[in-house]
């Protein structure tokens, strides 16, 4: 049973980190998005 749960657990873990639904703790996605767009438009 452990052998069957092992591959399933790894598969779910690998899929989760690939698409990060949560923004980085350093700065919220809202601040990063407007700042990046603003800098590009200004410059």
Coordinates of C-alpha atoms in Angstrom, one line a residue:
X1 CA 0.0 0.0 0.0
X2 CA 2.8 2.4 0.8
X3 CA 4.2 1.9 -2.7
X4 CA 0.9 3.0 -4.3
X5 CA 0.6 6.0 -2.0
X6 CA 4.2 7.1 -2.6
X7 CA 3.9 7.8 -6.3
X8 CA 0.5 9.5 -5.9
X9 CA 1.8 11.8 -3.1
X10 CA 4.9 12.8 -5.2
X11 CA 2.7 13.4 -8.3
X12 CA 0.4 15.8 -6.3
X13 CA 3.3 17.5 -4.7
X14 CA 5.1 18.0 -8.0
X15 CA 2.0 19.5 -9.6
X16 CA 1.3 21.9 -6.8
X17 CA 4.7 23.7 -6.8
X18 CA 4.7 24.0 -10.6
X19 CA 1.8 26.5 -10.7
X20 CA 2.3 28.8 -7.6
X21 CA -1.3 30.0 -6.8
X22 CA 0.0 31.9 -3.8
X23 CA 2.1 35.1 -4.4
X24 CA 5.6 35.4 -2.9
X25 CA 5.8 36.5 0.8
X26 CA 8.3 39.2 -0.1
X27 CA 5.8 41.3 -1.9
X28 CA 2.1 40.9 -2.8
X29 CA 1.3 40.1 -6.5
X30 CA -0.9 43.3 -6.7
X31 CA 2.1 45.5 -5.9
X32 CA 4.5 43.6 -8.2
X33 CA 2.1 43.8 -11.2
X34 CA 1.3 47.5 -11.1
X35 CA 4.9 48.4 -10.4
X36 CA 6.2 46.4 -13.3
X37 CA 3.6 47.8 -15.7
X38 CA 4.1 51.4 -14.4
X39 CA 7.9 51.2 -14.8
X40 CA 7.5 49.9 -18.3
X41 CA 5.0 52.6 -19.3
X42 CA 7.0 55.5 -17.7
X43 CA 10.3 54.4 -19.2

